[in-house]
Amino acid sequence: MDKKKNDIIRQETEIPKEVMDKLVQNRENILNNPIKQEKKKFNIKFKKQLIITLAIVASLILIALINPQTNTAIKNALGISTDSGVVTVEEHGIQTELNLTSTYNNREITVTKFVSTKKRFAFDYQFKLDDEKLKELLEKQQSPDRKFTKFATNFQDFDIGLFVDGQTDDIRGGGMYNSTFHVEGDTFYGSVTATLNQEDIPSNAKLTLHIYKLMWQDDEELDQAFTEASKTNSPFGVDNALTYEGDWRFDIAYKPLTQTAETQFSNLSNITNPTASSDALQTTVKFITPLKNDVYPAALLYKDGVRTENQILTQLFNYETGEMALTLSISALDTSSVYTVQVNEIDDFTGEPIEEIGHFDIQNKKVPYPHSETK
């Protein structure tokens, strides 16, 4: 959307500056970053239903120490190869690299990677950074001196579409969309990952990706709007300062991956009725655990005993039934790793874990699927 609204989190009691900074950043993430382009709205008939998204996971990461044992290859990767599901796919020799170029209004964009399953897709794109206005906006956005966020951000706003070749309906349903970028020399590198609510992508589809808009705000204006709004605890927002608008089209060479796995559960503690489904890019687990109405639950994920980062894509829970659903960036092709999911009560103010609710281990079982599918 062309104008974003941001609520300011305030309390009547005095809040320490460092805590307020975290709350403001978390709120910014929730409102601006991962929730994008939700074409369909899905109705859940839970009386007390809370959806914990990537932004909440991000809030936990902000206050946690970085684990030095985190997979070095992922830490040093860029683009969609920072996603552990994509990493596993590439490690199994599945082709993700493309070199598809589309030009609109004299702006050339190239999609360099694309991968999808029925419920998730991700792609990398790039273009020549030859626009002085954009360079100026990116410098402001990535400045560590920003008042609003305390640190530079690499979020990229966008508008895209995904179609089955020959059809006119955008097949993306509701879901969580995240977009990042980095700049090297005179090239802008962007990445998009999408976790859909349903299996909206046909398994044998010949896909066409469209990029309609890339949008940037002036973060000095955003900081100033935040400063003024904070005086009266008012909502605030700014218009986009620059928009690349058109229809860049890319006919994808790779059909969605169809690999699945049978997920085995073990070492259950305070967890009942676990179920799972796993594809090449993600694993979804559902289970029941005791929940208290006055505290928030949130999960942590460990791989072979080591805390992971950014592998919990979405979290959903229901206070009344104790049901939880987690979408994890664990590929069905990863059959050697044992993952531990630990559900904790967290402080809804700081995001810090308070007490463990329950835990369980999961491991994917090999299935006789081919490694890849192409046209």
Tab-separated table of C-alpha atoms in Angstrom, residues 2-333:
chain	number	residue	atom	x	y	z
A	2	ASP	CA	1.124	3.558	-0.722
A	3	LYS	CA	0.682	4.888	2.782
A	4	LYS	CA	1.528	2.920	5.901
A	5	LYS	CA	0.124	3.513	9.349
A	6	ASN	CA	2.141	2.736	12.426
A	7	ASP	CA	0.798	2.579	15.970
A	8	ILE	CA	3.091	3.737	18.759
A	9	ILE	CA	3.370	1.477	21.766
A	10	ARG	CA	3.083	3.418	25.019
A	11	GLN	CA	2.348	2.652	28.660
A	12	GLU	CA	1.227	5.018	31.407
A	13	THR	CA	4.151	3.933	33.555
A	14	GLU	CA	7.723	4.934	32.755
A	15	ILE	CA	9.370	2.568	30.256
A	16	PRO	CA	13.166	2.206	30.097
A	17	LYS	CA	14.594	3.584	26.870
A	18	GLU	CA	16.209	0.312	25.773
A	19	VAL	CA	12.934	-1.558	26.238
A	20	MET	CA	10.975	1.111	24.364
A	21	ASP	CA	13.456	0.932	21.492
A	22	LYS	CA	12.856	-2.817	21.219
A	23	LEU	CA	9.092	-2.377	21.357
A	24	VAL	CA	9.143	0.291	18.673
A	25	GLN	CA	11.286	-1.875	16.405
A	26	ASN	CA	9.114	-4.927	16.989
A	27	ARG	CA	6.010	-2.893	16.239
A	28	GLU	CA	7.602	-1.561	13.073
A	29	ASN	CA	8.428	-5.108	11.989
A	30	ILE	CA	4.890	-6.296	12.662
A	31	LEU	CA	3.303	-3.459	10.708
A	32	ASN	CA	5.801	-2.954	7.907
A	33	ASN	CA	7.901	-6.016	7.276
A	34	PRO	CA	6.642	-9.554	6.958
A	35	ILE	CA	2.902	-9.186	6.393
A	36	LYS	CA	2.457	-8.405	2.718
A	37	GLN	CA	-0.019	-8.945	-0.099
A	38	GLU	CA	-2.577	-11.016	1.695
A	39	LYS	CA	-4.979	-11.631	-1.163
A	40	LYS	CA	-7.359	-13.888	0.768
A	41	LYS	CA	-8.406	-13.582	4.373
A	42	PHE	CA	-8.866	-16.866	6.158
A	43	ASN	CA	-11.409	-17.161	8.953
A	44	ILE	CA	-10.596	-19.153	12.071
A	45	LYS	CA	-13.531	-19.689	14.405
A	46	PHE	CA	-11.511	-19.631	17.598
A	47	LYS	CA	-12.926	-17.284	20.214
A	48	LYS	CA	-9.474	-16.412	21.465
A	49	GLN	CA	-7.128	-16.835	18.543
A	50	LEU	CA	-3.723	-15.251	18.267
A	51	ILE	CA	-1.431	-15.413	15.284
A	52	ILE	CA	2.249	-15.155	16.080
A	53	THR	CA	4.151	-14.356	12.914
A	54	LEU	CA	7.711	-13.849	11.846
A	55	ALA	CA	7.652	-10.466	13.513
A	56	ILE	CA	7.168	-12.020	16.945
A	57	VAL	CA	9.962	-14.458	16.266
A	58	ALA	CA	12.065	-11.485	15.247
A	59	SER	CA	11.329	-9.838	18.587
A	60	LEU	CA	12.776	-12.855	20.371
A	61	ILE	CA	15.850	-12.780	18.171
A	62	LEU	CA	16.438	-9.114	19.018
A	63	ILE	CA	16.897	-9.888	22.691
A	64	ALA	CA	18.727	-13.190	22.291
A	65	LEU	CA	22.458	-13.664	21.979
A	66	ILE	CA	23.556	-14.954	18.599
A	67	ASN	CA	24.543	-18.589	18.906
A	68	PRO	CA	28.157	-18.943	17.701
A	69	GLN	CA	27.419	-22.475	16.513
A	70	THR	CA	24.869	-21.331	13.933
A	71	ASN	CA	25.479	-22.938	10.565
A	72	THR	CA	28.327	-20.938	9.024
A	73	ALA	CA	27.180	-21.542	5.455
A	74	ILE	CA	23.794	-19.980	6.160
A	75	LYS	CA	25.314	-17.049	8.063
A	76	ASN	CA	27.613	-16.268	5.143
A	77	ALA	CA	24.959	-16.743	2.451
A	78	LEU	CA	22.916	-14.020	0.783
A	79	GLY	CA	19.483	-13.920	-0.770
A	80	ILE	CA	17.076	-16.836	-0.458
A	81	SER	CA	20.052	-19.058	0.363
A	82	THR	CA	19.811	-17.702	3.905
A	83	ASP	CA	16.657	-19.828	4.228
A	84	SER	CA	17.473	-23.276	5.631
A	85	GLY	CA	14.798	-24.976	3.511
A	86	VAL	CA	16.303	-23.504	0.348
A	87	VAL	CA	19.795	-24.445	1.551
A	88	THR	CA	18.751	-28.097	1.908
A	89	VAL	CA	17.151	-28.088	-1.537
A	90	GLU	CA	20.328	-26.710	-3.112
A	91	GLU	CA	22.523	-29.150	-1.185
A	92	HIS	CA	20.561	-31.983	-2.802
A	93	GLY	CA	21.404	-30.759	-6.276
A	94	ILE	CA	17.994	-29.292	-7.084
A	95	GLN	CA	18.230	-26.502	-9.610
A	96	THR	CA	17.134	-23.070	-8.387
A	97	GLU	CA	19.305	-20.765	-10.485
A	98	LEU	CA	17.780	-18.827	-13.355
A	99	ASN	CA	18.759	-15.945	-15.594
A	100	LEU	CA	15.410	-14.487	-16.605
A	101	THR	CA	15.392	-10.839	-17.628
A	102	SER	CA	12.393	-8.573	-18.176
A	103	THR	CA	12.377	-4.911	-19.197
A	104	TYR	CA	9.636	-2.355	-18.519
A	105	ASN	CA	9.898	1.438	-18.803
A	106	ASN	CA	13.620	1.050	-19.552
A	107	ARG	CA	14.129	-0.714	-16.199
A	108	GLU	CA	15.652	-4.182	-16.554
A	109	ILE	CA	15.089	-6.689	-13.734
A	110	THR	CA	16.600	-10.167	-13.635
A	111	VAL	CA	15.292	-13.074	-11.551
A	112	THR	CA	18.344	-15.162	-10.660
A	113	LYS	CA	16.774	-17.865	-8.457
A	114	PHE	CA	13.309	-19.348	-7.971
A	115	VAL	CA	12.025	-22.339	-6.031
A	116	SER	CA	8.546	-23.371	-4.925
A	117	THR	CA	6.372	-26.047	-3.404
A	118	LYS	CA	2.578	-26.098	-3.212
A	119	LYS	CA	2.665	-23.880	-0.117
A	120	ARG	CA	5.847	-21.824	-0.335
A	121	PHE	CA	7.991	-19.994	-2.875
A	122	ALA	CA	11.122	-17.871	-2.873
A	123	PHE	CA	13.099	-15.925	-5.445
A	124	ASP	CA	16.072	-13.604	-5.889
A	125	TYR	CA	16.105	-10.666	-8.288
A	126	GLN	CA	18.498	-7.871	-9.179
A	127	PHE	CA	18.774	-4.676	-11.199
A	128	LYS	CA	21.366	-2.016	-11.942
A	129	LEU	CA	21.504	0.677	-9.272
A	130	ASP	CA	21.771	3.733	-11.523
A	131	ASP	CA	19.119	5.940	-9.902
A	132	GLU	CA	20.542	8.706	-7.712
A	133	LYS	CA	17.223	9.172	-5.920
A	134	LEU	CA	17.154	5.484	-4.982
A	135	LYS	CA	20.781	5.576	-3.837
A	136	GLU	CA	19.927	8.467	-1.536
A	137	LEU	CA	16.899	6.649	-0.078
A	138	LEU	CA	18.867	3.446	0.496
A	139	GLU	CA	21.616	5.341	2.301
A	140	LYS	CA	19.008	6.827	4.641
A	141	GLN	CA	17.341	3.457	5.143
A	142	GLN	CA	20.589	1.712	6.040
A	143	SER	CA	22.039	4.497	8.160
A	144	PRO	CA	22.910	3.331	11.707
A	145	ASP	CA	22.096	6.852	12.925
A	146	ARG	CA	18.366	6.545	12.309
A	147	LYS	CA	16.255	7.714	15.248
A	148	PHE	CA	13.349	5.392	14.584
A	149	THR	CA	15.022	1.983	14.587
A	150	LYS	CA	18.450	2.386	16.221
A	151	PHE	CA	19.932	0.226	13.471
A	152	ALA	CA	19.777	0.001	9.685
A	153	THR	CA	17.035	-2.069	8.074
A	154	ASN	CA	17.096	-4.073	4.860
A	155	PHE	CA	13.349	-4.470	4.333
A	156	GLN	CA	12.063	-3.976	0.785
A	157	ASP	CA	8.424	-3.128	0.013
A	158	PHE	CA	6.980	-4.753	-3.104
A	159	ASP	CA	3.927	-5.909	-5.058
A	160	ILE	CA	4.056	-9.179	-6.991
A	161	GLY	CA	1.797	-11.773	-8.608
A	162	LEU	CA	2.111	-15.507	-9.293
A	163	PHE	CA	0.134	-17.196	-12.065
A	164	VAL	CA	-0.266	-20.583	-13.687
A	165	ASP	CA	0.684	-20.093	-17.332
A	166	GLY	CA	-2.356	-19.258	-19.433
A	167	GLN	CA	-4.600	-18.345	-16.487
A	168	THR	CA	-5.620	-14.905	-15.272
A	169	ASP	CA	-6.137	-15.522	-11.542
A	170	ASP	CA	-3.331	-14.779	-9.106
A	171	ILE	CA	-2.888	-18.105	-7.305
A	172	ARG	CA	-1.291	-16.705	-4.169
A	173	GLY	CA	-3.593	-17.026	-1.202
A	174	GLY	CA	-3.186	-15.427	2.197
A	175	GLY	CA	0.157	-15.851	3.865
A	176	MET	CA	3.317	-14.283	5.193
A	177	TYR	CA	5.624	-12.446	2.794
A	178	ASN	CA	9.105	-11.232	3.636
A	179	SER	CA	11.448	-9.218	1.446
A	180	THR	CA	15.040	-8.103	1.983
A	181	PHE	CA	17.809	-6.546	-0.068
A	182	HIS	CA	21.513	-5.796	-0.138
A	183	VAL	CA	23.683	-3.645	-2.396
A	184	GLU	CA	27.011	-4.579	-3.902
A	185	GLY	CA	28.715	-2.031	-6.104
A	186	ASP	CA	26.196	-0.736	-8.634
A	187	THR	CA	23.752	-3.638	-8.268
A	188	PHE	CA	20.622	-3.926	-6.106
A	189	TYR	CA	19.949	-7.508	-4.957
A	190	GLY	CA	16.468	-8.322	-3.632
A	191	SER	CA	14.938	-11.494	-2.184
A	192	VAL	CA	11.354	-12.545	-1.455
A	193	THR	CA	10.119	-15.532	0.569
A	194	ALA	CA	6.428	-16.392	0.848
A	195	THR	CA	4.780	-18.859	3.238
A	196	LEU	CA	1.174	-19.397	2.182
A	197	ASN	CA	-1.689	-20.411	4.436
A	198	GLN	CA	-2.893	-23.099	2.054
A	199	GLU	CA	-1.469	-25.268	-0.729
A	200	ASP	CA	-2.460	-22.717	-3.358
A	201	ILE	CA	0.228	-23.570	-5.929
A	202	PRO	CA	-0.715	-26.527	-8.185
A	203	SER	CA	1.828	-29.327	-7.993
A	204	ASN	CA	2.363	-29.583	-11.749
A	205	ALA	CA	2.073	-25.885	-12.553
A	206	LYS	CA	4.050	-23.975	-15.135
A	207	LEU	CA	4.413	-20.703	-13.225
A	208	THR	CA	4.753	-17.095	-14.270
A	209	LEU	CA	6.029	-14.528	-11.776
A	210	HIS	CA	5.140	-10.845	-12.101
A	211	ILE	CA	6.794	-7.938	-10.304
A	212	TYR	CA	4.443	-4.957	-10.311
A	213	LYS	CA	5.974	-2.519	-7.858
A	214	LEU	CA	9.117	-1.871	-5.836
A	215	MET	CA	8.603	0.927	-3.307
A	216	TRP	CA	10.745	3.015	-0.984
A	217	GLN	CA	10.033	5.568	1.729
A	218	ASP	CA	12.225	8.452	2.836
A	219	ASP	CA	13.313	7.247	6.260
A	220	GLU	CA	14.247	10.736	7.412
A	221	GLU	CA	10.605	11.659	6.838
A	222	LEU	CA	9.550	8.494	8.649
A	223	ASP	CA	11.762	9.309	11.627
A	224	GLN	CA	10.384	12.843	11.763
A	225	ALA	CA	6.803	11.559	11.582
A	226	PHE	CA	7.585	9.163	14.434
A	227	THR	CA	9.068	11.971	16.538
A	228	GLU	CA	6.027	14.179	16.062
A	229	ALA	CA	3.544	11.371	16.650
A	230	SER	CA	5.291	10.252	19.828
A	231	LYS	CA	4.469	13.605	21.441
A	232	THR	CA	0.742	12.821	21.287
A	233	ASN	CA	0.758	9.016	21.033
A	234	SER	CA	-0.781	9.303	17.566
A	235	PRO	CA	-0.646	7.029	14.527
A	236	PHE	CA	1.745	8.155	11.836
A	237	GLY	CA	2.817	7.375	8.297
A	238	VAL	CA	4.508	8.773	5.196
A	239	ASP	CA	3.926	8.368	1.476
A	240	ASN	CA	6.339	6.426	-0.687
A	241	ALA	CA	9.122	8.653	-1.954
A	242	LEU	CA	9.920	6.456	-4.969
A	243	THR	CA	8.067	3.680	-6.790
A	244	TYR	CA	9.193	1.511	-9.687
A	245	GLU	CA	5.887	0.499	-11.262
A	246	GLY	CA	5.250	-1.757	-14.231
A	247	ASP	CA	4.821	-5.416	-15.140
A	248	TRP	CA	8.054	-7.355	-15.189
A	249	ARG	CA	7.166	-10.932	-16.235
A	250	PHE	CA	9.185	-14.103	-15.723
A	251	ASP	CA	8.228	-17.561	-17.037
A	252	ILE	CA	9.677	-19.947	-14.466
A	253	ALA	CA	11.627	-22.928	-15.753
A	254	TYR	CA	11.007	-25.136	-12.707
A	255	LYS	CA	7.762	-26.731	-11.592
A	256	PRO	CA	6.943	-26.832	-7.869
A	257	LEU	CA	8.869	-29.454	-5.920
A	258	THR	CA	6.724	-32.399	-4.834
A	259	GLN	CA	8.987	-34.139	-2.325
A	260	THR	CA	7.343	-34.963	0.985
A	261	ALA	CA	8.405	-36.762	4.136
A	262	GLU	CA	6.846	-38.628	7.028
A	263	THR	CA	7.682	-36.732	10.209
A	264	GLN	CA	8.358	-38.831	13.298
A	265	PHE	CA	7.745	-37.504	16.813
A	266	SER	CA	9.629	-38.529	19.949
A	267	ASN	CA	10.570	-37.321	23.433
A	268	LEU	CA	7.180	-35.687	24.004
A	269	SER	CA	6.788	-33.705	27.225
A	270	ASN	CA	3.440	-32.062	27.980
A	271	ILE	CA	2.522	-32.410	24.279
A	272	THR	CA	-0.392	-34.427	22.872
A	273	ASN	CA	-1.924	-35.247	19.468
A	274	PRO	CA	1.049	-34.174	17.336
A	275	THR	CA	0.693	-34.218	13.545
A	276	ALA	CA	2.942	-32.969	10.761
A	277	SER	CA	3.250	-32.421	7.029
A	278	SER	CA	6.549	-31.766	5.287
A	279	ASP	CA	7.565	-30.648	1.807
A	280	ALA	CA	10.847	-29.615	0.230
A	281	LEU	CA	10.843	-26.126	1.798
A	282	GLN	CA	8.921	-26.389	5.057
A	283	THR	CA	7.438	-28.587	7.758
A	284	THR	CA	4.163	-27.776	9.502
A	285	VAL	CA	3.508	-29.303	12.927
A	286	LYS	CA	0.316	-29.175	14.978
A	287	PHE	CA	-0.154	-30.287	18.572
A	288	ILE	CA	-1.935	-29.587	21.851
A	289	THR	CA	-0.257	-28.241	24.975
A	290	PRO	CA	-1.595	-26.554	28.151
A	291	LEU	CA	-1.895	-22.780	27.674
A	292	LYS	CA	-2.689	-20.086	30.217
A	293	ASN	CA	-4.881	-17.167	29.224
A	294	ASP	CA	-2.650	-14.554	30.839
A	295	VAL	CA	0.646	-15.446	29.088
A	296	TYR	CA	1.854	-15.751	25.515
A	297	PRO	CA	3.319	-19.031	24.256
A	298	ALA	CA	6.173	-19.080	21.746
A	299	ALA	CA	8.439	-21.805	20.420
A	300	LEU	CA	12.197	-22.149	20.157
A	301	LEU	CA	13.824	-24.566	17.709
A	302	TYR	CA	16.994	-26.597	18.176
A	303	LYS	CA	18.800	-28.589	15.480
A	304	ASP	CA	20.780	-31.534	16.862
A	305	GLY	CA	20.842	-29.742	20.217
A	306	VAL	CA	21.935	-26.328	18.895
A	307	ARG	CA	19.594	-23.320	18.915
A	308	THR	CA	18.662	-22.210	15.391
A	309	GLU	CA	17.784	-18.782	14.058
A	310	ASN	CA	14.968	-17.751	11.722
A	311	GLN	CA	13.624	-21.272	11.099
A	312	ILE	CA	10.239	-20.664	12.741
A	313	LEU	CA	8.202	-19.048	9.984
A	314	THR	CA	4.761	-18.775	11.592
A	315	GLN	CA	3.135	-19.645	14.921
A	316	LEU	CA	-0.567	-19.991	15.635
A	317	PHE	CA	-2.263	-20.878	18.912
A	318	ASN	CA	-5.677	-21.170	20.544
A	319	TYR	CA	-6.002	-20.543	24.275
A	320	GLU	CA	-9.260	-22.438	24.672
A	321	THR	CA	-8.181	-25.719	23.095
A	322	GLY	CA	-4.417	-25.509	23.640
A	323	GLU	CA	-3.875	-26.114	19.928
A	324	MET	CA	-0.664	-24.784	18.357
A	325	ALA	CA	0.523	-24.836	14.753
A	326	LEU	CA	4.093	-24.027	13.695
A	327	THR	CA	5.490	-23.606	10.213
A	328	LEU	CA	9.193	-24.452	10.241
A	329	SER	CA	11.839	-23.933	7.585
A	330	ILE	CA	12.754	-27.628	7.628
A	331	SER	CA	12.958	-29.448	4.300
A	332	ALA	CA	11.502	-32.906	3.761
A	333	LEU	CA	14.900	-33.699	2.238
